[in-house]
mmCIF file of C-alpha atoms in Angstrom:
data_model
loop_
_atom_site.group_PDB
_atom_site.id
_atom_site.type_symbol
_atom_site.label_atom_id
_atom_site.label_comp_id
_atom_site.label_asym_id
_atom_site.label_seq_id
_atom_site.Cartn_x
_atom_site.Cartn_y
_atom_site.Cartn_z
ATOM 1 C CA MET C 6 0.000 0.000 0.000
ATOM 2 C CA ARG C 7 1.462 3.446 -0.993
ATOM 3 C CA ALA C 8 1.958 5.898 1.857
ATOM 4 C CA PRO C 9 -0.368 8.980 1.819
ATOM 5 C CA ARG C 10 0.973 11.725 -0.401
ATOM 6 C CA ARG C 11 1.586 15.349 0.494
ATOM 7 C CA ASN C 12 -0.534 18.070 -1.074
ATOM 8 C CA VAL C 13 0.502 18.259 -4.709
ATOM 9 C CA TRP C 14 -0.215 21.974 -5.050
ATOM 10 C CA LEU C 15 1.885 22.821 -1.998
ATOM 11 C CA GLU C 16 4.891 20.821 -3.223
ATOM 12 C CA GLY C 17 4.550 22.383 -6.700
ATOM 13 C CA ALA C 18 4.599 25.903 -5.234
ATOM 14 C CA LEU C 19 7.607 25.142 -3.062
ATOM 15 C CA PHE C 20 9.490 23.581 -5.963
ATOM 16 C CA ALA C 21 8.707 26.493 -8.311
ATOM 17 C CA SER C 22 10.302 28.901 -5.809
ATOM 18 C CA VAL C 23 13.665 27.145 -6.104
ATOM 19 C CA SER C 24 15.921 28.617 -8.819
ATOM 20 C CA LEU C 25 17.028 26.744 -11.946
ATOM 21 C CA VAL C 26 20.620 26.760 -10.686
ATOM 22 C CA PHE C 27 19.640 25.004 -7.436
ATOM 23 C CA ALA C 28 17.628 22.414 -9.330
ATOM 24 C CA THR C 29 20.502 21.655 -11.699
ATOM 25 C CA THR C 30 22.986 21.399 -8.815
ATOM 26 C CA ALA C 31 20.668 19.073 -6.920
ATOM 27 C CA SER C 32 20.340 16.786 -9.920
ATOM 28 C CA ALA C 33 24.129 16.687 -10.221
ATOM 29 C CA LYS C 34 24.329 15.027 -6.810
ATOM 30 C CA GLN C 35 21.799 12.318 -7.659
ATOM 31 C CA PRO C 36 22.324 9.456 -10.122
ATOM 32 C CA PRO C 37 19.431 8.718 -12.505
ATOM 33 C CA PRO C 38 17.039 5.860 -11.631
ATOM 34 C CA GLU C 39 18.264 2.338 -12.280
ATOM 35 C CA THR C 40 17.072 0.871 -15.594
ATOM 36 C CA ASN C 41 16.562 -2.625 -16.912
ATOM 37 C CA THR C 42 19.673 -3.097 -19.054
ATOM 38 C CA ASP C 43 20.102 -6.260 -21.146
ATOM 39 C CA PRO C 44 23.523 -7.703 -22.035
ATOM 40 C CA GLY C 45 24.931 -5.861 -25.017
ATOM 41 C CA CYS C 46 23.225 -2.568 -24.049
ATOM 42 C CA GLU C 47 24.955 0.565 -22.815
ATOM 43 C CA ASP C 48 23.710 3.951 -21.598
ATOM 44 C CA ALA C 49 23.859 6.727 -24.210
ATOM 45 C CA GLY C 50 22.741 9.486 -21.817
ATOM 46 C CA VAL C 51 19.943 11.016 -19.781
ATOM 47 C CA VAL C 52 17.308 13.550 -20.923
ATOM 48 C CA HIS C 53 16.022 15.853 -18.146
ATOM 49 C CA PHE C 54 12.501 17.327 -18.119
ATOM 50 C CA ALA C 55 10.886 20.226 -16.286
ATOM 51 C CA ASN C 56 8.367 19.487 -13.537
ATOM 52 C CA ALA C 57 5.125 17.948 -14.913
ATOM 53 C CA SER C 58 6.378 18.435 -18.507
ATOM 54 C CA SER C 59 7.231 16.140 -21.417
ATOM 55 C CA LYS C 60 8.711 18.930 -23.578
ATOM 56 C CA LEU C 61 12.330 18.605 -24.775
ATOM 57 C CA ASN C 62 14.554 21.643 -24.179
ATOM 58 C CA SER C 63 17.023 22.917 -26.787
ATOM 59 C CA GLN C 64 20.058 21.281 -25.146
ATOM 60 C CA ALA C 65 18.304 17.899 -25.044
ATOM 61 C CA LYS C 66 17.457 18.221 -28.760
ATOM 62 C CA LYS C 67 21.062 19.069 -29.556
ATOM 63 C CA SER C 68 22.287 16.018 -27.656
ATOM 64 C CA LEU C 69 19.677 13.758 -29.254
ATOM 65 C CA ASP C 70 20.974 14.976 -32.626
ATOM 66 C CA GLU C 71 24.363 13.599 -31.619
ATOM 67 C CA VAL C 72 22.827 10.240 -30.664
ATOM 68 C CA ALA C 73 21.021 10.084 -34.021
ATOM 69 C CA ASP C 74 24.287 10.821 -35.822
ATOM 70 C CA LYS C 75 26.140 8.234 -33.746
ATOM 71 C CA VAL C 76 23.728 5.372 -34.506
ATOM 72 C CA SER C 77 23.367 6.288 -38.180
ATOM 73 C CA GLY C 78 24.467 3.250 -40.166
ATOM 74 C CA GLU C 79 25.100 1.213 -37.001
ATOM 75 C CA ASP C 80 23.368 -2.122 -36.461
ATOM 76 C CA VAL C 81 21.923 -1.179 -33.072
ATOM 77 C CA LYS C 82 18.543 -0.658 -31.458
ATOM 78 C CA ILE C 83 17.624 2.217 -29.146
ATOM 79 C CA ARG C 84 15.779 1.797 -25.848
ATOM 80 C CA VAL C 85 14.093 4.730 -24.052
ATOM 81 C CA GLN C 86 12.933 4.338 -20.429
ATOM 82 C CA ALA C 87 11.219 7.365 -18.839
ATOM 83 C CA PHE C 88 10.515 8.193 -15.178
ATOM 84 C CA THR C 89 8.793 10.818 -13.011
ATOM 85 C CA ASP C 90 9.360 12.012 -9.463
ATOM 86 C CA PRO C 91 6.949 10.661 -6.786
ATOM 87 C CA THR C 92 4.762 13.771 -6.528
ATOM 88 C CA GLY C 93 1.254 13.409 -7.949
ATOM 89 C CA SER C 94 -0.920 10.323 -8.365
ATOM 90 C CA ALA C 95 0.512 7.023 -9.561
ATOM 91 C CA ASP C 96 -1.784 6.907 -12.629
ATOM 92 C CA ALA C 97 -0.873 10.459 -13.658
ATOM 93 C CA ASN C 98 2.836 9.756 -13.185
ATOM 94 C CA GLN C 99 2.611 6.584 -15.312
ATOM 95 C CA ALA C 100 0.914 8.520 -18.120
ATOM 96 C CA LEU C 101 3.490 11.347 -17.872
ATOM 97 C CA SER C 102 6.431 8.907 -18.057
ATOM 98 C CA GLU C 103 4.921 7.361 -21.213
ATOM 99 C CA LYS C 104 4.563 10.839 -22.774
ATOM 100 C CA ARG C 105 8.231 11.600 -22.001
ATOM 101 C CA ALA C 106 9.399 8.358 -23.612
ATOM 102 C CA THR C 107 7.218 9.067 -26.663
ATOM 103 C CA ALA C 108 8.640 12.626 -26.940
ATOM 104 C CA VAL C 109 12.182 11.241 -27.180
ATOM 105 C CA GLU C 110 11.082 8.576 -29.715
ATOM 106 C CA ASP C 111 9.255 11.154 -31.889
ATOM 107 C CA TYR C 112 12.290 13.459 -31.965
ATOM 108 C CA LEU C 113 14.665 10.623 -32.917
ATOM 109 C CA ARG C 114 12.227 9.552 -35.664
ATOM 110 C CA ARG C 115 12.235 13.127 -37.061
ATOM 111 C CA LYS C 116 16.035 12.986 -37.129
ATOM 112 C CA GLY C 117 15.953 9.950 -39.424
ATOM 113 C CA VAL C 118 16.061 7.068 -36.908
ATOM 114 C CA ASP C 119 13.899 4.111 -38.007
ATOM 115 C CA PRO C 120 10.932 3.931 -35.560
ATOM 116 C CA ASP C 121 11.116 0.130 -35.756
ATOM 117 C CA GLU C 122 14.581 0.383 -34.148
ATOM 118 C CA VAL C 123 13.296 2.329 -31.078
ATOM 119 C CA THR C 124 11.487 0.814 -28.109
ATOM 120 C CA THR C 125 9.981 2.936 -25.336
ATOM 121 C CA GLU C 126 8.831 2.200 -21.821
ATOM 122 C CA GLY C 127 7.110 4.481 -19.307
ATOM 123 C CA ARG C 128 8.358 3.313 -15.912
ATOM 124 C CA GLY C 129 6.213 5.689 -13.854
ATOM 125 C CA GLU C 130 7.695 6.919 -10.596
ATOM 126 C CA ALA C 131 11.431 6.434 -10.018
ATOM 127 C CA PRO C 132 12.183 4.341 -6.903
ATOM 128 C CA ALA C 133 12.860 6.716 -3.996
ATOM 129 C CA ALA C 134 13.284 6.541 -0.243
ATOM 130 C CA ASP C 135 10.594 9.206 0.297
ATOM 131 C CA ASP C 136 8.001 11.185 -1.643
ATOM 132 C CA LYS C 137 10.139 14.310 -2.101
ATOM 133 C CA ALA C 138 10.393 15.845 -5.570
ATOM 134 C CA ASN C 139 13.849 15.205 -7.044
ATOM 135 C CA PRO C 140 14.890 16.706 -10.436
ATOM 136 C CA ALA C 141 17.090 13.642 -11.044
ATOM 137 C CA ASP C 142 13.933 11.460 -11.183
ATOM 138 C CA ARG C 143 12.318 13.472 -14.038
ATOM 139 C CA VAL C 144 14.349 11.805 -16.782
ATOM 140 C CA ALA C 145 14.346 9.542 -19.805
ATOM 141 C CA VAL C 146 17.331 7.183 -19.969
ATOM 142 C CA VAL C 147 18.532 6.411 -23.519
ATOM 143 C CA SER C 148 20.399 3.133 -24.182
ATOM 144 C CA THR C 149 21.855 1.585 -27.330
ATOM 145 C CA CYS C 150 21.755 -2.206 -27.724
ATOM 146 C CA LYS C 151 23.752 -4.319 -30.143
ATOM 147 C CA ARG C 152 21.672 -6.590 -32.314
ATOM 148 C CA THR C 153 22.203 -10.338 -31.670
ATOM 149 C CA THR C 154 22.655 -12.443 -34.810
ATOM 150 C CA ALA C 155 21.314 -15.983 -35.076
ATOM 151 C CA GLU C 156 23.797 -18.850 -35.261
ATOM 152 C CA PRO C 157 23.974 -20.570 -38.717
ATOM 153 C CA THR C 158 22.002 -23.805 -38.979
ATOM 154 C CA PRO C 159 24.426 -26.755 -39.061
ATOM 155 C CA ALA C 160 24.282 -29.237 -41.947
ATOM 156 C CA PRO C 161 22.311 -32.408 -41.220
ATOM 157 C CA ALA C 162 24.403 -35.207 -39.710
ATOM 158 C CA PRO C 163 24.952 -38.413 -41.729
ATOM 159 C CA ALA C 164 22.349 -41.111 -41.233
ATOM 160 C CA GLU C 165 24.240 -43.192 -38.747
ATOM 161 C CA THR C 166 23.841 -43.481 -35.033
ATOM 162 C CA PRO C 167 26.663 -41.744 -33.166
ATOM 163 C CA PRO C 168 28.138 -43.399 -30.116
ATOM 164 C CA PRO C 169 26.667 -42.287 -26.821
ATOM 165 C CA PRO C 170 28.530 -39.355 -25.230
ATOM 166 C CA PRO C 171 30.660 -40.060 -22.196
ATOM 167 C CA PRO C 172 29.116 -39.190 -18.864
ATOM 168 C CA VAL C 173 29.647 -35.569 -17.800
ATOM 169 C CA GLU C 174 30.830 -35.033 -14.301
ATOM 170 C CA THR C 175 28.887 -32.215 -12.670
ATOM 171 C CA PRO C 176 31.132 -30.083 -10.436
ATOM 172 C CA PRO C 177 29.873 -29.447 -6.947
ATOM 173 C CA PRO C 178 27.921 -26.198 -6.636
ATOM 174 C CA GLY C 179 29.991 -23.264 -5.447
ATOM 175 C CA PRO C 180 29.173 -19.780 -4.280
ATOM 176 C CA VAL C 181 27.520 -17.578 -6.919
ATOM 177 C CA GLU C 182 29.446 -14.382 -7.567
ATOM 178 C CA THR C 183 27.264 -11.325 -7.928
ATOM 179 C CA PRO C 184 28.645 -8.878 -10.505
ATOM 180 C CA PRO C 185 29.144 -5.301 -9.264
ATOM 181 C CA PRO C 186 26.363 -2.839 -10.165
ATOM 182 C CA PRO C 187 27.012 -0.573 -13.177
ATOM 183 C CA ALA C 188 28.493 2.816 -12.426
ATOM 184 C CA PRO C 189 25.788 5.535 -12.204
ATOM 185 C CA VAL C 190 25.598 8.230 -14.876
ATOM 186 C CA MET C 191 26.579 11.414 -13.067
ATOM 187 C CA VAL C 192 25.064 14.750 -14.082
ATOM 188 C CA THR C 193 27.272 17.846 -14.026
ATOM 189 C CA PRO C 194 25.720 21.130 -12.740
ATOM 190 C CA SER C 195 26.503 23.102 -15.909
ATOM 191 C CA GLU C 196 24.859 20.762 -18.424
ATOM 192 C CA GLU C 197 21.355 19.730 -19.461
ATOM 193 C CA GLY C 198 20.034 17.019 -21.765
ATOM 194 C CA LEU C 199 22.445 14.186 -22.569
ATOM 195 C CA HIS C 200 25.319 14.514 -20.112
ATOM 196 C CA ALA C 201 28.318 12.967 -21.866
ATOM 197 C CA ARG C 202 31.319 15.201 -22.477
ATOM 198 C CA ALA C 203 32.701 12.609 -24.881
ATOM 199 C CA TYR C 204 30.037 13.752 -27.374
ATOM 200 C CA GLU C 205 30.898 17.476 -27.074
ATOM 201 C CA PRO C 206 31.866 18.624 -30.593
ATOM 202 C CA ARG C 207 35.239 20.200 -31.261
ATOM 203 C CA PRO C 208 36.060 22.835 -33.887
ATOM 204 C CA MET C 209 37.593 21.538 -37.118
ATOM 205 C CA SER C 210 40.534 23.915 -36.645
ATOM 206 C CA GLY C 211 41.200 22.654 -33.109
ATOM 207 C CA ILE C 212 41.340 26.144 -31.551
ATOM 208 C CA GLY C 213 38.280 27.669 -33.219
ATOM 209 C CA ILE C 214 38.568 30.229 -36.029
ATOM 210 C CA GLY C 215 35.822 32.783 -36.708
ATOM 211 C CA ILE C 216 35.318 34.964 -39.789
ATOM 212 C CA THR C 217 32.629 37.673 -39.442
ATOM 213 C CA ALA C 218 31.523 40.911 -41.058
ATOM 214 C CA GLY C 219 28.921 43.479 -40.053
ATOM 215 C CA ALA C 220 27.970 47.092 -39.452
ATOM 216 C CA GLY C 221 26.812 49.453 -36.726
ATOM 217 C CA VAL C 222 26.662 53.061 -35.503
ATOM 218 C CA VAL C 223 29.637 55.335 -34.639
ATOM 219 C CA ASP C 224 30.122 58.828 -33.159
ATOM 220 C CA PHE C 225 32.721 60.987 -31.403
ATOM 221 C CA THR C 226 32.844 61.038 -27.612
ATOM 222 C CA GLN C 227 33.661 64.786 -27.176
ATOM 223 C CA GLN C 228 30.731 67.163 -27.511
ATOM 224 C CA ARG C 229 32.723 69.750 -29.510
ATOM 225 C CA ALA C 230 33.912 67.139 -32.022
ATOM 226 C CA ARG C 231 30.329 65.883 -32.392
ATOM 227 C CA SER C 232 29.199 69.373 -33.373
ATOM 228 C CA PHE C 233 31.154 69.066 -36.659
ATOM 229 C CA THR C 234 29.578 65.759 -37.765
ATOM 230 C CA ASP C 235 26.468 63.655 -37.406
ATOM 231 C CA ALA C 236 26.476 60.144 -35.982
ATOM 232 C CA GLY C 237 27.491 57.804 -38.772
ATOM 233 C CA VAL C 238 27.755 54.212 -39.877
ATOM 234 C CA THR C 239 30.690 51.874 -39.251
ATOM 235 C CA TRP C 240 31.540 48.522 -40.827
ATOM 236 C CA ASP C 241 34.214 45.913 -40.290
ATOM 237 C CA ALA C 242 35.509 42.494 -41.349
ATOM 238 C CA ARG C 243 37.148 40.460 -38.615
ATOM 239 C CA LEU C 244 39.259 37.298 -38.262
ATOM 240 C CA THR C 245 39.228 35.748 -34.776
ATOM 241 C CA LEU C 246 41.849 33.119 -33.878
ATOM 242 C CA GLY C 247 41.063 30.957 -30.835
ATOM 243 C CA THR C 248 37.287 31.329 -30.439
ATOM 244 C CA ARG C 249 37.306 28.206 -28.217
ATOM 245 C CA LEU C 250 40.321 29.217 -26.109
ATOM 246 C CA PRO C 251 40.333 31.387 -22.954
ATOM 247 C CA VAL C 252 42.446 33.991 -24.799
ATOM 248 C CA GLY C 253 41.962 34.752 -28.508
ATOM 249 C CA LEU C 254 43.260 37.237 -31.083
ATOM 250 C CA ASP C 255 41.159 39.623 -33.234
ATOM 251 C CA LEU C 256 42.489 41.042 -36.528
ATOM 252 C CA ALA C 257 40.144 43.529 -38.221
ATOM 253 C CA TYR C 258 39.623 46.061 -40.999
ATOM 254 C CA VAL C 259 37.366 48.901 -39.761
ATOM 255 C CA GLY C 260 35.698 51.642 -41.824
ATOM 256 C CA SER C 261 33.297 54.498 -41.034
ATOM 257 C CA SER C 262 31.416 57.359 -42.679
ATOM 258 C CA GLN C 263 29.899 60.480 -41.044
ATOM 259 C CA ASN C 264 28.164 63.439 -42.675
ATOM 260 C CA ILE C 265 29.874 66.798 -41.947
ATOM 261 C CA ASN C 266 27.416 69.271 -40.454
ATOM 262 C CA LEU C 267 29.286 72.587 -40.574
ATOM 263 C CA ALA C 268 28.437 75.993 -42.031
ATOM 264 C CA GLY C 269 30.417 76.727 -45.181
ATOM 265 C CA PHE C 270 30.890 73.047 -46.048
ATOM 266 C CA SER C 271 29.182 71.289 -48.926
ATOM 267 C CA SER C 272 25.933 69.534 -48.025
ATOM 268 C CA ASP C 273 27.320 66.239 -49.322
ATOM 269 C CA ALA C 274 30.711 66.501 -47.566
ATOM 270 C CA TYR C 275 31.515 63.567 -45.307
ATOM 271 C CA LEU C 276 34.262 62.221 -43.073
ATOM 272 C CA LEU C 277 35.652 58.824 -44.165
ATOM 273 C CA GLY C 278 37.568 56.585 -41.752
ATOM 274 C CA GLN C 279 39.567 53.481 -42.660
ATOM 275 C CA GLY C 280 41.998 51.468 -40.537
ATOM 276 C CA THR C 281 43.193 48.197 -39.069
ATOM 277 C CA GLU C 282 43.204 46.843 -35.509
ATOM 278 C CA ALA C 283 44.648 43.940 -33.519
ATOM 279 C CA ALA C 284 43.291 43.037 -30.082
ATOM 280 C CA LEU C 285 43.539 40.284 -27.488
ATOM 281 C CA ARG C 286 40.197 39.011 -26.220
ATOM 282 C CA ILE C 287 39.625 37.218 -22.925
ATOM 283 C CA GLN C 288 36.532 35.047 -23.210
ATOM 284 C CA TYR C 289 34.439 32.199 -21.887
ATOM 285 C CA PRO C 290 35.266 29.557 -24.528
ATOM 286 C CA ARG C 291 32.508 26.941 -24.099
ATOM 287 C CA GLY C 292 28.843 26.719 -24.976
ATOM 288 C CA MET C 293 26.691 28.578 -27.447
ATOM 289 C CA VAL C 294 26.797 32.019 -25.729
ATOM 290 C CA ARG C 295 30.317 33.278 -24.956
ATOM 291 C CA PRO C 296 30.919 36.748 -23.415
ATOM 292 C CA TYR C 297 34.321 38.407 -23.839
ATOM 293 C CA VAL C 298 36.336 41.588 -23.240
ATOM 294 C CA PHE C 299 39.135 42.895 -25.452
ATOM 295 C CA GLY C 300 41.834 45.512 -25.822
ATOM 296 C CA GLY C 301 44.561 46.245 -28.377
ATOM 297 C CA ILE C 302 46.122 48.767 -30.735
ATOM 298 C CA GLY C 303 45.362 50.062 -34.218
ATOM 299 C CA TRP C 304 45.731 52.701 -36.927
ATOM 300 C CA ARG C 305 43.125 54.840 -38.684
ATOM 301 C CA GLN C 306 43.040 57.509 -41.384
ATOM 302 C CA LEU C 307 40.274 60.135 -41.268
ATOM 303 C CA SER C 308 39.828 62.134 -44.474
ATOM 304 C CA ILE C 309 37.373 64.858 -45.547
ATOM 305 C CA LYS C 310 35.629 64.014 -48.836
ATOM 306 C CA ARG C 311 33.740 66.207 -51.347
ATOM 307 C CA GLN C 312 35.009 69.446 -49.806
ATOM 308 C CA ASN C 313 37.969 71.746 -50.467
ATOM 309 C CA VAL C 314 39.339 72.550 -47.004
ATOM 310 C CA PHE C 315 41.838 75.200 -48.109
ATOM 311 C CA GLY C 316 41.582 78.178 -45.760
ATOM 312 C CA THR C 317 39.215 76.421 -43.324
ATOM 313 C CA GLY C 318 41.851 75.334 -40.761
ATOM 314 C CA PHE C 319 41.033 71.656 -41.343
ATOM 315 C CA ASN C 320 43.476 69.094 -42.730
ATOM 316 C CA ASP C 321 42.533 67.023 -45.790
ATOM 317 C CA TYR C 322 43.325 63.838 -43.880
ATOM 318 C CA ASP C 323 44.895 62.679 -40.637
ATOM 319 C CA ASN C 324 46.699 59.411 -39.736
ATOM 320 C CA GLN C 325 45.979 58.468 -36.127
ATOM 321 C CA GLY C 326 47.033 55.877 -33.578
ATOM 322 C CA LEU C 327 44.250 54.007 -31.753
ATOM 323 C CA VAL C 328 43.768 52.057 -28.535
ATOM 324 C CA PRO C 329 40.545 50.036 -29.043
ATOM 325 C CA PHE C 330 38.853 48.353 -26.050
ATOM 326 C CA GLY C 331 35.422 47.022 -25.170
ATOM 327 C CA ALA C 332 33.224 43.987 -24.550
ATOM 328 C CA GLY C 333 31.013 41.713 -26.598
ATOM 329 C CA LEU C 334 28.947 38.563 -26.875
ATOM 330 C CA ALA C 335 29.607 35.756 -29.390
ATOM 331 C CA ILE C 336 26.685 33.409 -30.152
ATOM 332 C CA GLY C 337 26.906 30.204 -32.176
ATOM 333 C CA GLN C 338 27.545 26.485 -32.239
ATOM 334 C CA VAL C 339 30.866 24.849 -33.004
ATOM 335 C CA ASN C 340 31.471 24.514 -36.759
ATOM 336 C CA GLY C 341 28.389 26.614 -37.553
ATOM 337 C CA ILE C 342 27.025 30.118 -38.047
ATOM 338 C CA MET C 343 28.317 32.692 -35.534
ATOM 339 C CA PHE C 344 26.750 36.006 -34.465
ATOM 340 C CA ASP C 345 28.729 38.709 -32.664
ATOM 341 C CA LEU C 346 27.537 41.882 -30.915
ATOM 342 C CA HIS C 347 30.031 44.222 -29.288
ATOM 343 C CA GLY C 348 30.674 47.791 -28.196
ATOM 344 C CA THR C 349 34.039 49.501 -28.763
ATOM 345 C CA GLY C 350 35.695 52.650 -27.462
ATOM 346 C CA ARG C 351 38.723 54.064 -29.300
ATOM 347 C CA VAL C 352 41.193 56.445 -27.662
ATOM 348 C CA THR C 353 43.224 58.311 -30.311
ATOM 349 C CA PHE C 354 46.745 59.692 -30.147
ATOM 350 C CA ASP C 355 48.790 61.737 -32.621
ATOM 351 C CA ASP C 356 45.485 63.039 -34.060
ATOM 352 C CA ASP C 357 45.647 66.469 -35.779
ATOM 353 C CA LEU C 358 42.421 66.613 -37.789
ATOM 354 C CA LEU C 359 40.784 69.244 -35.555
ATOM 355 C CA ARG C 360 43.912 70.582 -33.823
ATOM 356 C CA ASN C 361 44.154 73.869 -35.785
ATOM 357 C CA VAL C 362 40.420 74.529 -35.358
ATOM 358 C CA LEU C 363 39.838 73.654 -31.706
ATOM 359 C CA GLN C 364 43.127 74.265 -29.895
ATOM 360 C CA ASN C 365 43.098 77.909 -30.998
ATOM 361 C CA GLN C 366 39.814 78.084 -29.110
ATOM 362 C CA GLY C 367 41.326 76.362 -26.070
ATOM 363 C CA GLU C 368 39.272 73.175 -26.519
ATOM 364 C CA ASN C 369 40.091 69.448 -26.639
ATOM 365 C CA SER C 370 40.937 68.414 -30.204
ATOM 366 C CA HIS C 371 40.943 64.615 -29.765
ATOM 367 C CA THR C 372 38.745 62.524 -32.064
ATOM 368 C CA ASN C 373 38.005 59.629 -29.699
ATOM 369 C CA THR C 374 35.045 57.526 -30.863
ATOM 370 C CA TRP C 375 32.613 54.843 -29.713
ATOM 371 C CA ASP C 376 30.610 52.349 -31.763
ATOM 372 C CA VAL C 377 28.209 49.422 -31.418
ATOM 373 C CA THR C 378 28.479 46.738 -34.110
ATOM 374 C CA ALA C 379 26.584 43.528 -35.020
ATOM 375 C CA ARG C 380 28.284 40.919 -37.179
ATOM 376 C CA ILE C 381 27.538 37.512 -38.693
ATOM 377 C CA GLY C 382 29.849 34.852 -40.063
ATOM 378 C CA GLY C 383 31.043 31.324 -39.470
ATOM 379 C CA GLU C 384 33.199 29.369 -37.028
ATOM 380 C CA PHE C 385 35.230 26.258 -37.769
#
């Protein structure tokens, strides 16, 4: 007879108040429920579900993609056994475990796995010492089993009676050795879905190389410099070496264009910037979303176009030194499309474009800039 259950709504409210981080850490300390494993079968991983849900999250889908790729062309069968935690009624938990197993089977079928090669089983509630909700019990365990081949049928024996076999001496019965239980599949706090680092993809280049291009908005940081131009557009093309290392290197071409808004200048006059930069970036190298900070050195030429500056106090062009710095966010999977969003500040030195105009007025003549840029490209 099952012991009386606690109030389901009270346990659900208490569990919902616990953060996702606590739930993931708690599941890391608990092995998944034991499964019925036949000889020739091995665990491929564990899919985790949210409370009272049979929906697959994005990380679980990604990991199931890897399982589908792994078994492609292999002569194996796939077994899916799903469980629930002990909260709720036994009938509802049995139905939920069957839905979870079916969700895994349906996704594998959509990825090209033959449905005849997948068997599912809803095991209901995972065995537990008490009725407490445990995230490690809300799982579907995926196993791969090698197919057993039938022995060839021997040729019929010749039609003669063989001599009787000699008597077989039966050894006395000895103690039966119990094999040790299989090692539990441990769940790490920072992962979801199928928890097997051996399946984590690696970049084709080994270190990760990214090639991106994009555009954004740029302007000067000093108010007086901004009064000469409008905010403009910036563009760049960038090569990143070591996208999957803690420290990487950015090499970039950077351009910009800003309309000149000054009395006496042509209405179509503009300020063109072109230069190159190199910067070290310190980054979080794993996962799909990777924040980073960077700093380096560069060179830029600013030149005034479509305007004769003779007698205005401005120079036609100015070669400047730069110290670029900033922070960004890289988004993308290994060996796939990569998005990059970052903000950059550039401190200039040896810049003379506005020196004759502003220093005579006792004002700062530096042409420091800021920009925000979005880029897209690929990583390999």
